[in-house]
Amino acid sequence: SSEVLEAIENVVQGVFQSLAQKKAPVLTLANRTDWRNIEFKDSVGLQMIPGSTTKRIRSDCPQSARRFALMLKILSMIYKMVQSNTYATKRDIYYSDTLLFGSQSAVDQIINDISCMLKIPRRSLHVLSTTKGFVAGNLCYTEEDGTKVNCTCSATAVTVPSNVQGIKNLTSHAKFILIVEKDATFQRLLDDDFFSKVSPCIMITGRGVPDLNTRLLVRKLWDSFQIPIFTLMDADPHGVEIMCVYKYGSVSMSFEAHHLTVPSVKWLGLLPSDLERLNIRKDALIPFTKQDENKLASILKRPYIASQPLWKKELEIMAASKLKAEIQALTSLSSDFLSRVYLPNKLQFGGWL
């Protein structure tokens, strides 16, 4: 915490020095949304390069003065929280003054900018994000406040903890981890008791694009157990992109790649080649939109796809057919095809990439 306080004091000192010299204060941070500042490394994923291009948030420029003020406001809130060892969610910060902040997304962006500027992970700033992910299966752990959580015995899933760094005493007999893209598929597998029928496993869903806590938990489980991690996504560009976020990280959070990415993640399904192999009916497939075509074209250009020739082949099948499929398309074969046939066969015969 002393490191965090010192980093904030240095920023404020810089502001004072500028004012003393009758100059307009400026905050400088790495430009975290620019692909030119990102390098791809097999063992880490997308990470920010040292000496990357910066952006300046000026206090004397109409376009950025408001952002400058909001950054100082949130820095002061963080400073107080670190000093008093209290925590707040991003929502708490937004609701402390909704008129001032204007929107939740403005607060989220500023907190990420501050984390990037100070080069300090967000959870060390005492800012927690509200969690949307769920976990179920063969896993027990103790939360920071001493609460014991058992994910095995419940028919309902457990919410991913909001302070993943604080959980300890993780125990599991799971043979693998299954990341499920969508909540509906996750609930279906839960109802079918999938995580205990095939072999003990841990199931996680970020319910779409994963939030930070879900990604941190996947990483923590990998560090703790070193067991295979498989993904079950829709066979569409959006699903592929979500899988890449778990495996390689995202451009906007590349400054935190070392804590967030799990490059060992495998693509289990739904593979574009599965659709033909399983003879999925054409009326269960969905034609591409222009947006899908653009997203797929941009994914194919990304640096990590070159290192994954088998993935590239699948994406080319998708691009050629211009058709996508949700995991639910498997129900056109039978209602429990996913948990009774598809997943057990894939896991038994190594049908992943």
CSV table of C-alpha atoms in Angstrom, one decimal:
chain,number,residue,atom,x,y,z
A,1,SER,CA,0.0,0.0,0.0
A,2,SER,CA,2.9,2.4,0.7
A,3,GLU,CA,3.9,1.9,-3.0
A,4,VAL,CA,0.4,2.9,-4.2
A,5,LEU,CA,0.3,6.0,-1.9
A,6,GLU,CA,3.8,7.0,-3.1
A,7,ALA,CA,2.8,6.6,-6.7
A,8,ILE,CA,-0.3,8.9,-6.2
A,9,GLU,CA,1.8,11.4,-4.3
A,10,ASN,CA,4.3,11.6,-7.2
A,11,VAL,CA,1.5,12.4,-9.6
A,12,VAL,CA,0.1,15.1,-7.4
A,13,GLN,CA,3.5,16.5,-6.8
A,14,GLY,CA,4.0,16.8,-10.5
A,15,VAL,CA,0.7,18.7,-10.8
A,16,PHE,CA,1.9,21.1,-8.0
A,17,GLN,CA,5.3,21.6,-9.7
A,18,SER,CA,3.6,22.5,-13.0
A,19,LEU,CA,1.4,25.1,-11.2
A,20,ALA,CA,4.4,26.6,-9.3
A,21,GLN,CA,6.1,27.1,-12.7
A,22,LYS,CA,2.9,28.6,-14.1
A,23,LYS,CA,2.5,25.7,-16.5
A,24,ALA,CA,-0.7,23.8,-17.2
A,25,PRO,CA,-0.5,20.4,-15.4
A,26,VAL,CA,-0.5,17.3,-17.7
A,27,LEU,CA,-1.0,13.6,-16.9
A,28,THR,CA,0.8,11.2,-19.1
A,29,LEU,CA,0.0,7.5,-19.6
A,30,ALA,CA,0.8,4.8,-22.2
A,31,ASN,CA,-1.7,4.6,-25.0
A,32,ARG,CA,-3.3,1.3,-24.0
A,33,THR,CA,-5.7,1.0,-27.0
A,34,ASP,CA,-3.1,1.2,-29.8
A,35,TRP,CA,-2.0,-2.1,-31.4
A,36,ARG,CA,1.4,-0.5,-32.2
A,37,ASN,CA,2.1,-0.6,-28.4
A,38,ILE,CA,1.3,-4.3,-28.2
A,39,GLU,CA,3.6,-7.2,-28.8
A,40,PHE,CA,2.5,-10.9,-28.9
A,41,LYS,CA,4.5,-13.4,-26.9
A,42,ASP,CA,3.5,-17.0,-27.0
A,43,SER,CA,4.1,-17.5,-23.2
A,44,VAL,CA,2.2,-14.4,-22.1
A,45,GLY,CA,-0.2,-13.3,-24.9
A,46,LEU,CA,-0.7,-9.7,-25.8
A,47,GLN,CA,1.6,-7.4,-23.7
A,48,MET,CA,2.4,-3.8,-23.7
A,49,ILE,CA,5.9,-3.0,-25.0
A,50,PRO,CA,8.2,-0.8,-22.9
A,51,GLY,CA,8.6,2.7,-24.2
A,52,SER,CA,5.2,2.6,-25.9
A,53,THR,CA,3.6,5.7,-27.3
A,54,THR,CA,1.9,7.9,-24.7
A,55,LYS,CA,-1.2,10.1,-24.5
A,56,ARG,CA,-1.3,13.3,-22.6
A,57,ILE,CA,-4.3,14.4,-20.6
A,58,ARG,CA,-4.0,18.2,-20.4
A,59,SER,CA,-5.7,20.5,-17.9
A,60,ASP,CA,-5.8,23.5,-20.2
A,61,CYS,CA,-7.5,21.9,-23.2
A,62,PRO,CA,-11.3,21.9,-23.5
A,63,GLN,CA,-11.3,18.3,-24.9
A,64,SER,CA,-9.4,16.8,-21.9
A,65,ALA,CA,-9.8,19.2,-18.9
A,66,ARG,CA,-12.8,17.4,-17.6
A,67,ARG,CA,-11.1,14.0,-17.9
A,68,PHE,CA,-8.0,15.5,-16.1
A,69,ALA,CA,-10.3,16.7,-13.2
A,70,LEU,CA,-12.0,13.3,-12.9
A,71,MET,CA,-8.7,11.5,-12.8
A,72,LEU,CA,-7.6,13.6,-9.9
A,73,LYS,CA,-10.9,13.1,-8.2
A,74,ILE,CA,-10.7,9.3,-8.4
A,75,LEU,CA,-7.0,9.4,-7.4
A,76,SER,CA,-8.0,11.2,-4.2
A,77,MET,CA,-10.7,8.5,-3.5
A,78,ILE,CA,-8.2,5.7,-4.1
A,79,TYR,CA,-5.7,7.4,-1.8
A,80,LYS,CA,-8.2,7.6,1.0
A,81,MET,CA,-9.3,3.9,0.5
A,82,VAL,CA,-5.7,2.6,0.5
A,83,GLN,CA,-4.9,4.7,3.6
A,84,SER,CA,-7.9,3.4,5.5
A,85,ASN,CA,-7.6,-0.1,4.0
A,86,THR,CA,-11.2,0.0,2.7
A,87,TYR,CA,-12.5,-1.2,-0.7
A,88,ALA,CA,-15.1,0.1,-3.2
A,89,THR,CA,-16.6,-1.3,-6.4
A,90,LYS,CA,-16.5,0.7,-9.6
A,91,ARG,CA,-20.3,1.1,-9.1
A,92,ASP,CA,-19.8,2.6,-5.6
A,93,ILE,CA,-17.4,5.2,-7.1
A,94,TYR,CA,-19.9,6.1,-9.9
A,95,TYR,CA,-22.8,6.3,-7.5
A,96,SER,CA,-20.8,8.5,-5.1
A,97,ASP,CA,-21.4,11.4,-7.6
A,98,THR,CA,-23.4,10.3,-10.7
A,99,LEU,CA,-23.8,13.9,-11.9
A,100,LEU,CA,-20.1,14.5,-11.8
A,101,PHE,CA,-19.0,11.2,-13.5
A,102,GLY,CA,-21.9,11.1,-16.0
A,103,SER,CA,-21.7,7.4,-16.8
A,104,GLN,CA,-20.4,4.1,-15.4
A,105,SER,CA,-18.2,3.5,-18.5
A,106,ALA,CA,-16.4,6.9,-17.9
A,107,VAL,CA,-15.5,5.7,-14.4
A,108,ASP,CA,-14.4,2.3,-15.7
A,109,GLN,CA,-12.1,3.8,-18.3
A,110,ILE,CA,-10.5,6.3,-15.9
A,111,ILE,CA,-9.8,3.6,-13.3
A,112,ASN,CA,-8.1,1.5,-16.1
A,113,ASP,CA,-6.2,4.6,-17.2
A,114,ILE,CA,-5.0,5.3,-13.6
A,115,SER,CA,-3.9,1.7,-13.2
A,116,CYS,CA,-1.9,1.9,-16.4
A,117,MET,CA,-0.5,5.3,-15.5
A,118,LEU,CA,0.7,4.2,-12.0
A,119,LYS,CA,1.7,0.8,-13.4
A,120,ILE,CA,-0.2,-0.8,-10.5
A,121,PRO,CA,-2.8,-3.6,-10.9
A,122,ARG,CA,-6.3,-2.4,-10.3
A,123,ARG,CA,-7.0,-4.6,-7.3
A,124,SER,CA,-4.0,-3.0,-5.5
A,125,LEU,CA,-5.8,0.3,-5.9
A,126,HIS,CA,-8.6,-1.1,-3.7
A,127,VAL,CA,-11.1,-0.9,-6.5
A,128,LEU,CA,-13.2,-4.0,-7.0
A,129,SER,CA,-15.4,-4.7,-10.0
A,130,THR,CA,-18.8,-6.2,-9.6
A,131,THR,CA,-18.6,-9.8,-10.7
A,132,LYS,CA,-20.8,-11.3,-13.3
A,133,GLY,CA,-19.1,-14.7,-13.7
A,134,PHE,CA,-20.1,-18.1,-12.1
A,135,VAL,CA,-18.1,-21.1,-11.0
A,136,ALA,CA,-19.3,-24.7,-10.2
A,137,GLY,CA,-17.9,-28.1,-9.9
A,138,ASN,CA,-15.1,-29.8,-7.9
A,139,LEU,CA,-13.6,-26.8,-6.1
A,140,CYS,CA,-13.4,-25.5,-2.5
A,141,TYR,CA,-11.7,-22.4,-1.2
A,142,THR,CA,-11.6,-19.9,1.7
A,143,GLU,CA,-12.5,-16.3,1.0
A,144,GLU,CA,-10.5,-13.4,2.4
A,145,ASP,CA,-12.9,-12.9,5.3
A,146,GLY,CA,-12.7,-16.6,6.3
A,147,THR,CA,-15.9,-17.8,4.6
A,148,LYS,CA,-15.5,-21.4,3.3
A,149,VAL,CA,-17.0,-21.9,-0.2
A,150,ASN,CA,-17.8,-25.3,-1.6
A,151,CYS,CA,-18.7,-25.2,-5.3
A,152,THR,CA,-19.2,-29.0,-5.4
A,153,CYS,CA,-22.4,-29.5,-3.4
A,154,SER,CA,-24.7,-26.9,-4.8
A,155,ALA,CA,-27.1,-27.4,-7.7
A,156,THR,CA,-26.7,-23.7,-8.3
A,157,ALA,CA,-23.4,-22.0,-9.3
A,158,VAL,CA,-21.3,-19.8,-7.0
A,159,THR,CA,-20.6,-16.2,-8.0
A,160,VAL,CA,-16.9,-15.6,-8.8
A,161,PRO,CA,-15.5,-13.8,-5.8
A,162,SER,CA,-15.0,-10.0,-6.1
A,163,ASN,CA,-11.5,-10.2,-4.5
A,164,VAL,CA,-9.9,-13.2,-6.3
A,165,GLN,CA,-6.4,-12.3,-4.9
A,166,GLY,CA,-7.7,-12.8,-1.4
A,167,ILE,CA,-9.0,-16.4,-1.8
A,168,LYS,CA,-6.8,-19.2,-0.3
A,169,ASN,CA,-6.7,-22.9,0.5
A,170,LEU,CA,-7.9,-23.9,-2.9
A,171,THR,CA,-8.6,-27.6,-3.2
A,172,SER,CA,-9.9,-29.7,-6.1
A,173,HIS,CA,-9.8,-33.2,-7.6
A,174,ALA,CA,-10.8,-31.8,-11.0
A,175,LYS,CA,-9.2,-33.3,-14.1
A,176,PHE,CA,-9.8,-30.2,-16.2
A,177,ILE,CA,-11.4,-26.8,-16.3
A,178,LEU,CA,-14.2,-26.0,-18.8
A,179,ILE,CA,-14.8,-22.3,-19.7
A,180,VAL,CA,-18.3,-21.9,-21.1
A,181,GLU,CA,-19.1,-18.8,-23.1
A,182,LYS,CA,-22.8,-18.4,-22.2
A,183,ASP,CA,-24.8,-18.6,-19.1
A,184,ALA,CA,-27.6,-20.7,-20.7
A,185,THR,CA,-25.2,-23.4,-21.8
A,186,PHE,CA,-23.5,-23.3,-18.4
A,187,GLN,CA,-26.9,-23.7,-16.6
A,188,ARG,CA,-27.8,-26.6,-18.9
A,189,LEU,CA,-24.6,-28.4,-18.1
A,190,LEU,CA,-25.2,-27.7,-14.4
A,191,ASP,CA,-28.7,-29.2,-14.7
A,192,ASP,CA,-27.3,-32.3,-16.4
A,193,ASP,CA,-24.8,-32.7,-13.5
A,194,PHE,CA,-22.0,-32.7,-16.2
A,195,PHE,CA,-19.2,-31.8,-13.8
A,196,SER,CA,-19.5,-35.0,-11.8
A,197,LYS,CA,-20.8,-37.4,-14.5
A,198,VAL,CA,-17.9,-37.5,-17.0
A,199,SER,CA,-15.0,-36.9,-14.6
A,200,PRO,CA,-14.6,-34.3,-11.9
A,201,CYS,CA,-14.1,-30.9,-13.4
A,202,ILE,CA,-14.5,-27.1,-12.7
A,203,MET,CA,-16.9,-25.1,-14.9
A,204,ILE,CA,-16.7,-21.4,-15.2
A,205,THR,CA,-18.6,-18.8,-17.3
A,206,GLY,CA,-18.0,-15.1,-17.7
A,207,ARG,CA,-21.4,-14.9,-19.3
A,208,GLY,CA,-20.1,-13.4,-22.5
A,209,VAL,CA,-17.1,-11.2,-22.6
A,210,PRO,CA,-15.4,-12.1,-19.2
A,211,ASP,CA,-15.0,-9.4,-16.5
A,212,LEU,CA,-11.6,-9.0,-14.8
A,213,ASN,CA,-12.5,-11.2,-11.8
A,214,THR,CA,-13.5,-14.2,-14.0
A,215,ARG,CA,-10.2,-13.9,-15.9
A,216,LEU,CA,-8.3,-13.6,-12.6
A,217,LEU,CA,-10.0,-16.7,-11.3
A,218,VAL,CA,-9.2,-18.8,-14.4
A,219,ARG,CA,-5.5,-17.7,-14.1
A,220,LYS,CA,-5.5,-18.5,-10.3
A,221,LEU,CA,-6.9,-22.0,-11.0
A,222,TRP,CA,-4.3,-22.5,-13.6
A,223,ASP,CA,-1.5,-21.4,-11.3
A,224,SER,CA,-2.9,-23.6,-8.5
A,225,PHE,CA,-3.7,-26.9,-10.3
A,226,GLN,CA,-2.0,-26.8,-13.7
A,227,ILE,CA,-4.7,-28.9,-15.2
A,228,PRO,CA,-6.0,-28.6,-18.9
A,229,ILE,CA,-8.3,-25.7,-19.6
A,230,PHE,CA,-10.9,-26.1,-22.4
A,231,THR,CA,-13.2,-23.5,-23.9
A,232,LEU,CA,-16.8,-24.1,-25.1
A,233,MET,CA,-17.8,-21.2,-27.3
A,234,ASP,CA,-20.3,-20.5,-30.1
A,235,ALA,CA,-18.9,-21.2,-33.6
A,236,ASP,CA,-18.9,-17.5,-34.5
A,237,PRO,CA,-16.4,-14.6,-34.6
A,238,HIS,CA,-17.7,-13.2,-31.2
A,239,GLY,CA,-17.1,-16.6,-29.5
A,240,VAL,CA,-13.6,-16.9,-31.0
A,241,GLU,CA,-12.8,-13.4,-29.8
A,242,ILE,CA,-14.0,-14.2,-26.2
A,243,MET,CA,-11.8,-17.3,-26.2
A,244,CYS,CA,-8.8,-15.2,-27.3
A,245,VAL,CA,-9.4,-12.8,-24.4
A,246,TYR,CA,-9.1,-15.7,-21.9
A,247,LYS,CA,-6.0,-17.1,-23.7
A,248,TYR,CA,-4.1,-14.1,-25.0
A,249,GLY,CA,-5.7,-11.1,-23.2
A,250,SER,CA,-7.1,-7.9,-24.6
A,251,VAL,CA,-5.5,-4.9,-26.0
A,252,SER,CA,-7.0,-2.5,-23.5
A,253,MET,CA,-5.7,-4.6,-20.5
A,254,SER,CA,-2.4,-5.6,-22.1
A,255,PHE,CA,-0.5,-3.7,-19.4
A,256,GLU,CA,-1.7,-6.4,-16.9
A,257,ALA,CA,-1.2,-9.4,-19.2
A,258,HIS,CA,1.1,-11.3,-16.8
A,259,HIS,CA,-1.7,-11.7,-14.2
A,260,LEU,CA,-4.6,-12.3,-16.6
A,261,THR,CA,-3.8,-14.5,-19.6
A,262,VAL,CA,-3.6,-18.3,-19.7
A,263,PRO,CA,-1.8,-19.2,-23.0
A,264,SER,CA,-2.4,-23.0,-22.4
A,265,VAL,CA,-6.2,-22.6,-23.0
A,266,LYS,CA,-7.5,-25.1,-25.6
A,267,TRP,CA,-10.4,-24.7,-28.1
A,268,LEU,CA,-12.7,-27.7,-27.4
A,269,GLY,CA,-15.8,-26.5,-29.3
A,270,LEU,CA,-17.9,-25.6,-31.0
A,271,LEU,CA,-15.5,-25.9,-34.0
A,272,PRO,CA,-16.7,-24.8,-37.4
A,273,SER,CA,-15.5,-28.2,-38.7
A,274,ASP,CA,-17.8,-30.0,-36.2
A,275,LEU,CA,-20.8,-28.5,-37.9
A,276,GLU,CA,-20.1,-30.5,-41.1
A,277,ARG,CA,-18.8,-33.5,-39.3
A,278,LEU,CA,-22.0,-33.8,-37.2
A,279,ASN,CA,-24.2,-33.0,-40.1
A,280,ILE,CA,-25.9,-30.1,-38.3
A,281,ARG,CA,-29.1,-29.1,-40.2
A,282,LYS,CA,-28.7,-26.0,-42.3
A,283,ASP,CA,-31.8,-24.4,-40.6
A,284,ALA,CA,-29.9,-24.6,-37.3
A,285,LEU,CA,-27.1,-22.4,-38.7
A,286,ILE,CA,-27.2,-18.6,-38.9
A,287,PRO,CA,-25.9,-16.6,-41.9
A,288,PHE,CA,-23.1,-14.1,-41.3
A,289,THR,CA,-23.8,-10.4,-40.9
A,290,LYS,CA,-21.5,-7.7,-42.3
A,291,GLN,CA,-20.3,-7.2,-38.7
A,292,ASP,CA,-19.4,-10.9,-38.4
A,293,GLU,CA,-17.4,-10.7,-41.6
A,294,ASN,CA,-15.5,-7.6,-40.4
A,295,LYS,CA,-14.8,-9.1,-37.0
A,296,LEU,CA,-13.5,-12.4,-38.5
A,297,ALA,CA,-11.3,-10.5,-40.9
A,298,SER,CA,-9.8,-8.5,-38.0
A,299,ILE,CA,-9.2,-11.7,-35.9
A,300,LEU,CA,-7.4,-13.4,-38.8
A,301,LYS,CA,-5.0,-10.5,-38.9
A,302,ARG,CA,-4.1,-10.6,-35.3
A,303,PRO,CA,-0.5,-11.7,-34.4
A,304,TYR,CA,-1.5,-14.8,-32.4
A,305,ILE,CA,-3.5,-16.5,-35.2
A,306,ALA,CA,-0.2,-17.0,-37.1
A,307,SER,CA,1.0,-19.1,-34.2
A,308,GLN,CA,-2.1,-21.3,-34.3
A,309,PRO,CA,-2.4,-22.9,-37.8
A,310,LEU,CA,-5.2,-25.2,-36.7
A,311,TRP,CA,-7.2,-22.3,-35.4
A,312,LYS,CA,-6.6,-20.4,-38.6
A,313,LYS,CA,-7.9,-23.4,-40.6
A,314,GLU,CA,-11.2,-23.4,-38.6
A,315,LEU,CA,-11.6,-19.7,-39.1
A,316,GLU,CA,-11.1,-20.1,-42.8
A,317,ILE,CA,-13.9,-22.8,-42.8
A,318,MET,CA,-16.1,-20.3,-41.1
A,319,ALA,CA,-15.2,-17.5,-43.5
A,320,ALA,CA,-15.8,-19.7,-46.5
A,321,SER,CA,-19.2,-20.9,-45.4
A,322,LYS,CA,-20.3,-17.5,-44.0
A,323,LEU,CA,-22.4,-19.4,-41.5
A,324,LYS,CA,-22.2,-19.4,-37.7
A,325,ALA,CA,-23.8,-21.6,-35.0
A,326,GLU,CA,-24.7,-21.3,-31.4
A,327,ILE,CA,-23.8,-24.2,-29.0
A,328,GLN,CA,-27.6,-24.7,-28.8
A,329,ALA,CA,-27.5,-25.9,-32.5
A,330,LEU,CA,-26.5,-29.3,-31.0
A,331,THR,CA,-30.0,-29.7,-29.5
A,332,SER,CA,-31.2,-30.2,-33.1
A,333,LEU,CA,-29.5,-33.6,-32.8
A,334,SER,CA,-31.0,-34.4,-29.4
A,335,SER,CA,-31.8,-32.4,-26.3
A,336,ASP,CA,-28.9,-33.7,-24.2
A,337,PHE,CA,-26.5,-34.3,-27.1
A,338,LEU,CA,-24.0,-31.7,-25.7
A,339,SER,CA,-23.5,-33.3,-22.2
A,340,ARG,CA,-24.2,-36.9,-23.2
A,341,VAL,CA,-22.3,-37.3,-26.5
A,342,TYR,CA,-20.5,-34.2,-27.7
A,343,LEU,CA,-18.4,-33.2,-24.7
A,344,PRO,CA,-17.6,-36.8,-23.4
A,345,ASN,CA,-16.4,-37.9,-26.9
A,346,LYS,CA,-14.3,-34.7,-27.4
A,347,LEU,CA,-12.6,-35.1,-24.0
A,348,GLN,CA,-12.0,-38.8,-24.5
A,349,PHE,CA,-10.6,-38.7,-28.0
A,350,GLY,CA,-8.7,-35.4,-27.8
A,351,GLY,CA,-11.0,-33.3,-30.1
A,352,TRP,CA,-9.5,-30.0,-29.1
A,353,LEU,CA,-7.1,-27.5,-30.8
